[in-house]
Short mmCIF file of C-alpha atoms in Angstrom, two decimals:
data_model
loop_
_atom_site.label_atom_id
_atom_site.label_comp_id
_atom_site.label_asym_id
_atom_site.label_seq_id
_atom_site.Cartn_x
_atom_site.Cartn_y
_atom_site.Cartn_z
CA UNK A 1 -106.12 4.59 26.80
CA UNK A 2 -103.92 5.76 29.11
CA UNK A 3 -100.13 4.13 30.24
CA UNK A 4 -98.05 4.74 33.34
CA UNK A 5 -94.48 5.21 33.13
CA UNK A 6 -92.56 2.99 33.74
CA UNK A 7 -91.32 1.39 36.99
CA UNK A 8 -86.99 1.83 37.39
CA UNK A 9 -85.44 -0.08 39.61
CA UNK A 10 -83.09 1.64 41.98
CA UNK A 11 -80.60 -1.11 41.51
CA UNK A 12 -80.34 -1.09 38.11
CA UNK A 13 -80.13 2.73 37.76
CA UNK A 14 -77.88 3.21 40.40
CA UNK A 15 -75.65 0.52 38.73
CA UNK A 16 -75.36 2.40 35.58
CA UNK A 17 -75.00 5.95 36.84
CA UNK A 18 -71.94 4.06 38.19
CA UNK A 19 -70.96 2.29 34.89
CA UNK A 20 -71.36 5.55 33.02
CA UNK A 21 -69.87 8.26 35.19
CA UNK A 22 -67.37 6.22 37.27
CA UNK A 23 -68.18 7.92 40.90
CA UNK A 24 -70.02 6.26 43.38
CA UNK A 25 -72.61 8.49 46.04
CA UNK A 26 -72.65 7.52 49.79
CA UNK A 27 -75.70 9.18 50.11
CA UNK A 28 -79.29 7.30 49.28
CA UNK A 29 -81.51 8.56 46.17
CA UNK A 30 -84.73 7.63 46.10
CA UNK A 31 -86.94 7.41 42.80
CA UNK A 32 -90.19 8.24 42.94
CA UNK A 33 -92.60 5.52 40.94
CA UNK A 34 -96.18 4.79 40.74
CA UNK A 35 -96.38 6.71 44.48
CA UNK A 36 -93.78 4.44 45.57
CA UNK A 37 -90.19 4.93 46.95
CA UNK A 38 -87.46 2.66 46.63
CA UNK A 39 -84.09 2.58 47.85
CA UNK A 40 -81.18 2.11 45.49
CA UNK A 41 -78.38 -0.44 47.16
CA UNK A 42 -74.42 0.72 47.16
CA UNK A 43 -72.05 0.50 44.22
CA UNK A 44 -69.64 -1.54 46.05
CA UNK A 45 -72.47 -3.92 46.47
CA UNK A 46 -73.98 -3.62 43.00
CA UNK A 47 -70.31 -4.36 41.31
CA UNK A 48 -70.19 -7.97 42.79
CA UNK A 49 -73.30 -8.58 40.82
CA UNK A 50 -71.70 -7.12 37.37
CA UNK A 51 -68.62 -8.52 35.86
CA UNK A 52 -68.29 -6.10 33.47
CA UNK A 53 -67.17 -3.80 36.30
CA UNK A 54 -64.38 -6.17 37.72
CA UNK A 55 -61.17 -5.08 36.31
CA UNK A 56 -59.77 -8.53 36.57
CA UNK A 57 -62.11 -9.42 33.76
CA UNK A 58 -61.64 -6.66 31.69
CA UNK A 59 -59.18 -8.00 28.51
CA UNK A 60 -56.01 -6.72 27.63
CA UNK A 61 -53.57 -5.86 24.44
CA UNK A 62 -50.22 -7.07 24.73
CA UNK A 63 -47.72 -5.95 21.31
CA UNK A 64 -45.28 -8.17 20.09
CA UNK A 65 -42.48 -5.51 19.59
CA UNK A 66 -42.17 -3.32 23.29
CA UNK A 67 -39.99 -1.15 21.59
CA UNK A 68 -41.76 -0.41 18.61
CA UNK A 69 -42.51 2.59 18.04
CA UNK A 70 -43.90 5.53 15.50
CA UNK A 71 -40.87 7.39 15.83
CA UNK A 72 -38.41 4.45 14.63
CA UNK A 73 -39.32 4.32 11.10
CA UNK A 74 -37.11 5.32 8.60
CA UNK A 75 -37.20 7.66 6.28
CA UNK A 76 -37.59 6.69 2.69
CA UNK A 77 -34.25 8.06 1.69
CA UNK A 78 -32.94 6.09 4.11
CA UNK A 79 -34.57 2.81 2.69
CA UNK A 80 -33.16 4.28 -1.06
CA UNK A 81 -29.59 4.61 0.48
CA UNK A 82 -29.73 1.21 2.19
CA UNK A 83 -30.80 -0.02 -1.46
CA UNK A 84 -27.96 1.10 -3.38
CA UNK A 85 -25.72 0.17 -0.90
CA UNK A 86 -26.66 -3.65 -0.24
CA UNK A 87 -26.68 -3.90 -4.16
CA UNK A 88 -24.05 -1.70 -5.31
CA UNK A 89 -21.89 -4.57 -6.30
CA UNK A 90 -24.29 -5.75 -8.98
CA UNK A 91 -26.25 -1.92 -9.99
CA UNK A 92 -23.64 0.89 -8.49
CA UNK A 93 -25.32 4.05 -8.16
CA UNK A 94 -23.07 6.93 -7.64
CA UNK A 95 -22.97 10.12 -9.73
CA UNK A 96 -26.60 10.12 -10.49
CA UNK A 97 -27.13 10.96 -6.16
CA UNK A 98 -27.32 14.18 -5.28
CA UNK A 99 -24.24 15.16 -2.94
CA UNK A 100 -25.56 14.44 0.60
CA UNK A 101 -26.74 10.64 -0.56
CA UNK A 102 -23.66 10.30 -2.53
CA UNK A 103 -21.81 10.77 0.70
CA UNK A 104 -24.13 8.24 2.35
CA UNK A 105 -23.36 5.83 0.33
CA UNK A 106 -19.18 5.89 0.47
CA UNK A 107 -19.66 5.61 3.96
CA UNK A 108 -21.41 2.36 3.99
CA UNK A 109 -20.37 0.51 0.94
CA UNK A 110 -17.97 -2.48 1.29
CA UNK A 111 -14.49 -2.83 1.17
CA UNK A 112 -14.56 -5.86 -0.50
CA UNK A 113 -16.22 -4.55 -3.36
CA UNK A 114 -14.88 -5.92 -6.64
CA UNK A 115 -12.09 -3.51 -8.39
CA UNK A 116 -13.76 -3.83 -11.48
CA UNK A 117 -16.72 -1.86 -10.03
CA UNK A 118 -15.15 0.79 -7.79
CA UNK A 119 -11.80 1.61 -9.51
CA UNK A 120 -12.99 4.32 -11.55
CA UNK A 121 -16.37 4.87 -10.56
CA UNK A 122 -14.83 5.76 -6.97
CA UNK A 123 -12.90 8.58 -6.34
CA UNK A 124 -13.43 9.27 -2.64
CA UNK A 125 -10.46 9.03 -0.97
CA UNK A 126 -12.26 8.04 2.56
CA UNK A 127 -13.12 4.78 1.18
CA UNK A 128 -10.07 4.24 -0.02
CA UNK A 129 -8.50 5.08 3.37
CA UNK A 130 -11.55 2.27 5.11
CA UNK A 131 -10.56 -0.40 2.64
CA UNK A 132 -6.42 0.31 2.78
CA UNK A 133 -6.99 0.20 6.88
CA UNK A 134 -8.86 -2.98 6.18
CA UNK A 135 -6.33 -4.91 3.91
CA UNK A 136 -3.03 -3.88 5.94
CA UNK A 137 -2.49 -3.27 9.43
CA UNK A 138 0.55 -0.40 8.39
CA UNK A 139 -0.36 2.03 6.48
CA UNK A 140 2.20 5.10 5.85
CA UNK A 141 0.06 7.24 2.90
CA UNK A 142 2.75 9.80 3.19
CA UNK A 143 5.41 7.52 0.88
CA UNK A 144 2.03 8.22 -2.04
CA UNK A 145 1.99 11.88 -1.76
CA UNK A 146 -1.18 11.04 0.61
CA UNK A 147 -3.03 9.69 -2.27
CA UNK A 148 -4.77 6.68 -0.52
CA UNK A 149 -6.49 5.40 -3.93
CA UNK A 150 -2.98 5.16 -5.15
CA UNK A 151 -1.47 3.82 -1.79
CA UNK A 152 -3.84 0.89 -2.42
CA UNK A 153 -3.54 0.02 -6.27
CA UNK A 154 0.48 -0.04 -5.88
CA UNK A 155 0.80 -2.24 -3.35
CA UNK A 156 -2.03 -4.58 -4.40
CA UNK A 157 0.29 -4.70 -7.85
CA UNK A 158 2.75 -5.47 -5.32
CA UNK A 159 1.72 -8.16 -3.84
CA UNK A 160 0.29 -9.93 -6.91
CA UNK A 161 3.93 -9.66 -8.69
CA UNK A 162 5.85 -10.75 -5.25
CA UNK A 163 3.26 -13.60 -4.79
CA UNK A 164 3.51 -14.31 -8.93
CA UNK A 165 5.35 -17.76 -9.10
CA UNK A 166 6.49 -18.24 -13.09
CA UNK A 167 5.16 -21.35 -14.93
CA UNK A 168 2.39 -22.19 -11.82
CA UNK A 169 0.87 -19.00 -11.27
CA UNK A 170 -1.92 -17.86 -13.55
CA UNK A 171 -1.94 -14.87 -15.02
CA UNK A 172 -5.47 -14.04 -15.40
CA UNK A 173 -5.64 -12.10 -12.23
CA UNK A 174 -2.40 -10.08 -13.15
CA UNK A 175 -4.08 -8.97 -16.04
CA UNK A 176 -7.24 -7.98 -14.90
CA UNK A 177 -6.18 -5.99 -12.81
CA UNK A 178 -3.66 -3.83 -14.42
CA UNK A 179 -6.12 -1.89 -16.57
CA UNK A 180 -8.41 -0.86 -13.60
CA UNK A 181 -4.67 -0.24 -11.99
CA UNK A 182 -2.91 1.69 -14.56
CA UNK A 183 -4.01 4.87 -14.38
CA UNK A 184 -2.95 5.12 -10.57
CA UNK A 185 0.55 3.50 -10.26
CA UNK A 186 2.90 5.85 -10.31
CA UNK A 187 5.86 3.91 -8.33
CA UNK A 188 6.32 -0.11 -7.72
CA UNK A 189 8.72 -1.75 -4.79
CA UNK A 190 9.05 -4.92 -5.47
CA UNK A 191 11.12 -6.27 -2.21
CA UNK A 192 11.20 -10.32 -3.38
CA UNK A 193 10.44 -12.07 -6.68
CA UNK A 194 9.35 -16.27 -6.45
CA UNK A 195 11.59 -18.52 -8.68
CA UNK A 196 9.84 -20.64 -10.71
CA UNK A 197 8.90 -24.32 -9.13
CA UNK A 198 11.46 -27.19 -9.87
CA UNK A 199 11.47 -30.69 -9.34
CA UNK A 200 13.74 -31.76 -6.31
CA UNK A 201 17.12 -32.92 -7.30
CA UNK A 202 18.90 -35.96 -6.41
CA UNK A 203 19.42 -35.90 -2.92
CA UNK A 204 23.99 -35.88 -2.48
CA UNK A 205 25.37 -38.72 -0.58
CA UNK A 206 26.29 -37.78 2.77
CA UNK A 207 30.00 -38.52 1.95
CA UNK A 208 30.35 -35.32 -0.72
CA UNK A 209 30.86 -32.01 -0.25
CA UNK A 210 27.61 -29.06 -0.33
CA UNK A 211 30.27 -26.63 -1.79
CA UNK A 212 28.55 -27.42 -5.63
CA UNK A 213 24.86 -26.81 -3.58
CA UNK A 214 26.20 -23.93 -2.20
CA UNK A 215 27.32 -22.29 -5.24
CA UNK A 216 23.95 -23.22 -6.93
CA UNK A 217 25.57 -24.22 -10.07
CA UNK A 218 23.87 -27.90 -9.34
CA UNK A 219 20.48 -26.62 -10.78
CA UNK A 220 18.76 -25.62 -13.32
CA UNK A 221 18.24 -21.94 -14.38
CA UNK A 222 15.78 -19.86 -12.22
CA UNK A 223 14.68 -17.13 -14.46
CA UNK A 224 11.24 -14.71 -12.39
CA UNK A 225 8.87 -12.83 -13.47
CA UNK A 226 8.74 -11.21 -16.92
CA UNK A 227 8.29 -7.56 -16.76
CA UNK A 228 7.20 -6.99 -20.11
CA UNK A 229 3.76 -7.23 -19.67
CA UNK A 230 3.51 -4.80 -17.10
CA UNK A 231 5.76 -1.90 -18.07
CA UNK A 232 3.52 -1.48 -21.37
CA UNK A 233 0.63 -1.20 -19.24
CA UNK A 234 1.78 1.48 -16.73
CA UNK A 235 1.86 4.58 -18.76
CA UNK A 236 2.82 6.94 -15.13
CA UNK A 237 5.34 4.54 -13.86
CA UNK A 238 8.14 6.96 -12.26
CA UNK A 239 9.59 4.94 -9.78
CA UNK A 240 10.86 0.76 -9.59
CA UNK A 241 13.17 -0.47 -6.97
CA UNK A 242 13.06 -4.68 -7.22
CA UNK A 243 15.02 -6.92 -5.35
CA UNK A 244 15.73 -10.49 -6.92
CA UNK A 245 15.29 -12.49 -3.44
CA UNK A 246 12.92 -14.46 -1.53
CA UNK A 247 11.68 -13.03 1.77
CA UNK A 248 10.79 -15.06 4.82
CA UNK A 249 12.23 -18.19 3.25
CA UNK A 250 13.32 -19.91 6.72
CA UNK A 251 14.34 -23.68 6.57
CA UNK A 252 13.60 -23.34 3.02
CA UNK A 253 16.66 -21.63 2.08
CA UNK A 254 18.54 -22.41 -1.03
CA UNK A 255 21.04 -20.05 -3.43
CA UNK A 256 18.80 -20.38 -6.13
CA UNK A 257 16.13 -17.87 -4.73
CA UNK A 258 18.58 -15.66 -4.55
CA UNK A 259 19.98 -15.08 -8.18
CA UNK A 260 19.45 -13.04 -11.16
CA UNK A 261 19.93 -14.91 -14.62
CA UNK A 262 21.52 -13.38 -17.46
CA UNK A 263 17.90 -13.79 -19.13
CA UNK A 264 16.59 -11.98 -16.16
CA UNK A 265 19.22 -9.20 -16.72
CA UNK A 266 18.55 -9.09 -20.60
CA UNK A 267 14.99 -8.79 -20.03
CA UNK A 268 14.94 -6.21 -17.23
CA UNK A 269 17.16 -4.45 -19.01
CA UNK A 270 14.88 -3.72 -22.19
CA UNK A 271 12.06 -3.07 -19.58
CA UNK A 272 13.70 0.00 -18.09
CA UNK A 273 14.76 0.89 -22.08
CA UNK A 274 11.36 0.87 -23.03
CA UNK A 275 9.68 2.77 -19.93
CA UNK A 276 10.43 6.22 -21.06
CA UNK A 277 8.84 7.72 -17.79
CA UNK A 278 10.89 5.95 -15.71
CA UNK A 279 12.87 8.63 -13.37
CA UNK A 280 14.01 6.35 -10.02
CA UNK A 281 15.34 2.46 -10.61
CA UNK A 282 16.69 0.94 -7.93
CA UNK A 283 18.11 -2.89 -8.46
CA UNK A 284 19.70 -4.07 -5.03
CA UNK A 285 20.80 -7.15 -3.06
CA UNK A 286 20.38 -9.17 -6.45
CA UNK A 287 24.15 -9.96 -7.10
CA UNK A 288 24.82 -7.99 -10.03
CA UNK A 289 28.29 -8.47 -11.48
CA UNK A 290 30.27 -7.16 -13.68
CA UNK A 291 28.33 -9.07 -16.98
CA UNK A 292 24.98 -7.99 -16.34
CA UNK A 293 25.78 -4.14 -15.23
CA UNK A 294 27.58 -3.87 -18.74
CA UNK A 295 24.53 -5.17 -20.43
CA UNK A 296 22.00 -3.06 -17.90
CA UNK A 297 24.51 0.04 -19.11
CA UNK A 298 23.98 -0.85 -22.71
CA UNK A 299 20.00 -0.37 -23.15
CA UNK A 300 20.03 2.59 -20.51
CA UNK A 301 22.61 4.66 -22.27
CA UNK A 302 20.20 7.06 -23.75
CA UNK A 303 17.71 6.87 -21.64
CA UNK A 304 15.67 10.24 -21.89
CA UNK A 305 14.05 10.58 -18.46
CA UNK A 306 16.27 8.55 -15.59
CA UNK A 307 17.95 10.68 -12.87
CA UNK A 308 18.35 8.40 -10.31
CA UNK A 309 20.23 5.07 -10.20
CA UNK A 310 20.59 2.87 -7.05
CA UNK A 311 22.94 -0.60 -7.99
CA UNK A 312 23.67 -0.69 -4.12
CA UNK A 313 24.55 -4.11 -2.04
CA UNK A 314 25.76 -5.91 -5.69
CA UNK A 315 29.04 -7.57 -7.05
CA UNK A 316 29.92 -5.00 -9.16
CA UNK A 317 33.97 -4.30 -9.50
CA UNK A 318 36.01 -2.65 -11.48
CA UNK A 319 34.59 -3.82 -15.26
CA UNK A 320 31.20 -2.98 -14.00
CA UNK A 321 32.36 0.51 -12.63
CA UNK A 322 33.98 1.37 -15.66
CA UNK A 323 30.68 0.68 -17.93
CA UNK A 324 28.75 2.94 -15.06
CA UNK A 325 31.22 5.48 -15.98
CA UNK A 326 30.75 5.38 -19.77
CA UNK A 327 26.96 6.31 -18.73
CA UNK A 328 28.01 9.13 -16.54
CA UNK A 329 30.18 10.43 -18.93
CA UNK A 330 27.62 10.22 -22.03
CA UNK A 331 24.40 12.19 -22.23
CA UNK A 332 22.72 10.82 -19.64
CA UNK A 333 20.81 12.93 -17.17
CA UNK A 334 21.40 11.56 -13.90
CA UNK A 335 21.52 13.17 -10.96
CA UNK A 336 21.77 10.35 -7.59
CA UNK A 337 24.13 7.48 -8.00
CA UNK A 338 24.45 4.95 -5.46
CA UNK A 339 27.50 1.90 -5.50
CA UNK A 340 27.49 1.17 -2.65
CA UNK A 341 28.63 -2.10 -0.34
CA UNK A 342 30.37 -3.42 -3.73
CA UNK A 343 33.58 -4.85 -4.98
CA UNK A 344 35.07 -1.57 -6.80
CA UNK A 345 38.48 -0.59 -6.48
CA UNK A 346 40.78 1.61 -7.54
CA UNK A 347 40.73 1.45 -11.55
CA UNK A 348 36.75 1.33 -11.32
CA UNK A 349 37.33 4.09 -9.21
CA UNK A 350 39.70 6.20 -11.47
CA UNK A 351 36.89 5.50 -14.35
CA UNK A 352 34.08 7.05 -12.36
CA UNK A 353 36.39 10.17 -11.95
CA UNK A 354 37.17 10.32 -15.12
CA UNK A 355 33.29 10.76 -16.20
CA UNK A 356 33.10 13.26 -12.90
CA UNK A 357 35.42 15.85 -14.67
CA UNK A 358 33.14 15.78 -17.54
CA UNK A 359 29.58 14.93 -15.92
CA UNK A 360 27.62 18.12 -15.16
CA UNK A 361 24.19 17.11 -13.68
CA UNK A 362 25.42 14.53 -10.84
CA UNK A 363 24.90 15.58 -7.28
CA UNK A 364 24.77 12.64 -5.24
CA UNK A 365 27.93 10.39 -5.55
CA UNK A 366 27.57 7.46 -2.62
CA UNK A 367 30.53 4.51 -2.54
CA UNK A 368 30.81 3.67 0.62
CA UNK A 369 31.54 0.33 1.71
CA UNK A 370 33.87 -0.54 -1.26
CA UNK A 371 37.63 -1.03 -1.56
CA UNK A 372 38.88 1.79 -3.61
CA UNK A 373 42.11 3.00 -1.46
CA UNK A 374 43.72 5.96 -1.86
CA UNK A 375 44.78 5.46 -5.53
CA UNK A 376 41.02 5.09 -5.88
CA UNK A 377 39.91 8.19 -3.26
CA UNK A 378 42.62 10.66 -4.96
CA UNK A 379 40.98 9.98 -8.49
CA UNK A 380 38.22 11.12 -7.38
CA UNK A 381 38.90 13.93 -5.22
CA UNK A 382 41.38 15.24 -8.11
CA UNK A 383 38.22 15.69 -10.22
CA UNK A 384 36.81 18.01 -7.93
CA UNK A 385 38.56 20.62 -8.98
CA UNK A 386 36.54 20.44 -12.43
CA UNK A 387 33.14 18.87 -11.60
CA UNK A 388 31.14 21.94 -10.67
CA UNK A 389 28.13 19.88 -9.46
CA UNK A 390 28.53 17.64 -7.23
CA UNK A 391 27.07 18.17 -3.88
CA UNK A 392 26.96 15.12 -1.65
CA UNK A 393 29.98 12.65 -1.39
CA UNK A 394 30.11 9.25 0.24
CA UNK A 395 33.33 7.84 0.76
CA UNK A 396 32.85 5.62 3.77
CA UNK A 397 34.58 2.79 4.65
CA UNK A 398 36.94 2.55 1.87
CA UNK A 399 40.48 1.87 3.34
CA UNK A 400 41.44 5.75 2.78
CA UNK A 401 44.30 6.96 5.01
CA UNK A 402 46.35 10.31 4.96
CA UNK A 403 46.95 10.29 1.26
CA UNK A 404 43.67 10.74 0.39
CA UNK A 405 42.74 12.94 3.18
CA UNK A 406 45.48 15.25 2.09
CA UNK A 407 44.42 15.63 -1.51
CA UNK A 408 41.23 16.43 -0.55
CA UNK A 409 42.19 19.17 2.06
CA UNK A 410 43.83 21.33 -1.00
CA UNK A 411 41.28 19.98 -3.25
CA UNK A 412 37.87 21.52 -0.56
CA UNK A 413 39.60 24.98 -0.95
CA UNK A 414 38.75 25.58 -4.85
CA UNK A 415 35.46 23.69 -4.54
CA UNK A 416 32.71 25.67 -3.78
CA UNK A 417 29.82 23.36 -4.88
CA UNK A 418 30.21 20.52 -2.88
CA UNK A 419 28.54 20.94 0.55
CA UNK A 420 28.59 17.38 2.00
CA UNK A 421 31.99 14.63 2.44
CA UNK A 422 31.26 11.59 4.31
CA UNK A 423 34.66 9.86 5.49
CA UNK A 424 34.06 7.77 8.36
CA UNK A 425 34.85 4.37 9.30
CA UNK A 426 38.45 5.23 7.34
CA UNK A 427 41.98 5.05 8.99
CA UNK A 428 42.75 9.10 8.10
CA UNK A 429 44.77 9.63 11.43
CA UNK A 430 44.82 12.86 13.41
CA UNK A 431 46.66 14.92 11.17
CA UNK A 432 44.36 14.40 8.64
CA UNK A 433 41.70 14.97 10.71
CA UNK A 434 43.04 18.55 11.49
CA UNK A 435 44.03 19.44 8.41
CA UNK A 436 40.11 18.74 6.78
CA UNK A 437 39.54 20.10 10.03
CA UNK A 438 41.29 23.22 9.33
CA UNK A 439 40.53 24.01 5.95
CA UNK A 440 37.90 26.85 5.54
#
């Protein structure tokens, strides 16, 4: 039994030559069938009849992200470093990165990081340039030997102790953070210290005088901050300067946040005894009299390490002057002293000469702005001629006048250590003038 091919319509066929190989013929085929021949229409024609070849119906993929792409995907070290870094408060990992990811993750980490986790475990000093940039808006690095770590630990000390008000302030946070601190402090300036709070007193009738609340004898003592605590934990300290005062205090200004106790003096004073690594102290604008610099003399006598004192902008006269020069004169090692805007005069000043002809290590001698005269001024430039050490010499503003200036002319020509006499703001005259002027 025998079959014919099939019969193909034209249409069809010409249809999906066009589906298939997406060109279209002007010219007619023809099929031959059966001994027939058909005609096959146009594709223009034919895609009316098929919706499959209208692009309007075709469907289309639209992705949620347009700018997604491949390339964008980061790198698995990348997701590690993000890791560490958005839980390096609670598991830091540091020295177990390999260099490259270690500096990775310095760069990103916080800045409010606790201390307790990135005190020692951080040593970069980049970070702790970001975070000293981020607490203050000045930052000088070059007063810490451009040690930014340290920069930041000292003042943040700082500004716990100036903030510390006695009897209200806790001192949990205080000693936290002195052990992370400790090992980085080398120097503290304390520029104001909070008294502690008291009740208000009774108000005084209009009627009596505010000489009594002027002289802040009308309250109760005001003793600050006890040092004691801190000096045993700083084991580097070189350096304290503290001023017993209350910055910023505006409308709020009374007498009493401006003195130093006796207990304050007794205490501070064993402080300083204690530190033996102390080389700088500096107590100024605190109203130190005569009382408390004998008792600050008496525990610093032997102090091993100290070789610069600074007791400018105080009450100290002649009493006080003459304990200063018991220290000169002992075994002390001291090579800056600074008196001065004080009340010394001339027997305070004839003491301090004294210890001059015997002293050997002082360089720096600054009284200016005291009232020592010339009975005062020719004590001490008659010492000259013995002290064989002294370099720098501040006499400024002390009520001198020819006498002195005189002395000190014959006195210039056997010294050859001292290179630098300040005299000004002193009624010398022009004779005197040209004689110091003169002398070679």
């Amino acid at each position: 039994m025998s079959t014919e091919p099939p019969i193909i319509d034209g249409s069809s066929a010409d249809a999906q030559n066009a589906n298939n190989n997406g060109s279209f013929s002007q010219t007619k085929q023809s099929v031959k069938s059966g001994g027939t021949r058909k005609s096959l229409p146009s594709p223009l024609t034919s895609a009316k009849n098929n919706s499959a070849a209208d692009s309007r119906n075709m469907r289309r993929i639209i992705a949620e992200d347009p700018n997604w792409s491949l390339a964008t995907v980061p790198l698995l070290t990348e997701l590690c470093v993000k890791h560490i870094v958005d839980n390096f408060a609670e598991h830091p990992k540091l020295n177990e990165l390999l260099p490259k990811y270690k500096d990775k993750v310095l760069e990103k980490i916080s800045t409010n990081l606790p201390l307790s986790v990135v005190s020692h475990l951080v040593c970069d000093e980049g970070y702790w340039q970001r975070r000293c940039k981020a607490t203050w808006n000045v930052c000088d690095v070059s007063k810490y030997q451009h040690n930014w770590k340290r920069m930041f630990f000292e003042r943040h000390i700082e500004y716990i102790i100036e903030h510390f008000v006695p009897e209200t302030t806790e001192e949990t946070q205080l000693n936290n953070t002195l052990p992370l601190a400790s090992p980085y402090i080398w120097k503290l300036d304390l520029k104001q210290l909070l008294p502690p709070v008291k009740e208000e007193p009774n108000k005084i009738p209009d009627d009596v005088s505010d000489v009594g609340s002027e002289s802040g004898l009308d309250t109760p003592s005001m003793d600050h901050f006890e040092f004691s605590t801190v000096f045993d934990k700083l084991p580097h300290l070189q350096e304290f300067s503290i001023t017993y005062g209350v910055r910023d205090c505006g409308m709020n200004f009374e007498w009493n946040l401006f003195m130093f106790t006796n207990r304050d003096c007794l205490l501070l004073s064993k402080c300083i005894k204690k530190c033996r690594t102390l080389k700088v102290f500096k107590l100024h604008r605190s109203k130190v009299d005569d009382d408390k610099t004998r008792v600050l003399i008496a525990h610093i006598l032997d102090h091993p390490s100290l070789s610069e004192l600074d007791l400018s902008h105080n009450m100290i006269a002649d009493s006080g002057a003459r304990a200063i020069g018991k220290f000169i004169n002992g075994r002390c090692k001291l090579t800056k002293l600074n008196l001065s805007n004080n009340k010394i005069r001339a027997n305070g000043a004839a003491a301090i000469g004294h210890a001059l002809s015997k002293n050997t290590t002082l360089k720096l001698l600054d009284m200016k702005l005291n009232r020592i005269g010339d009975d005062g001024g020719q004590a001490i430039c008659q010492t000259l001629t013995k002290n064989t050490t002294l370099e720098n010499l501040n006499l400024g503003s002390n009520e001198l006048s020819e006498p002195t200036a005189a002395v000190l002319a014959q006195i210039v020509i056997h010294n050859t250590t001292l290179k630098y006499i300040d005299l000004s703001c002193n009624r010398l005259g022009p004779v005197s003038i040209v004689n110091l002027d003169s002398t070679p």
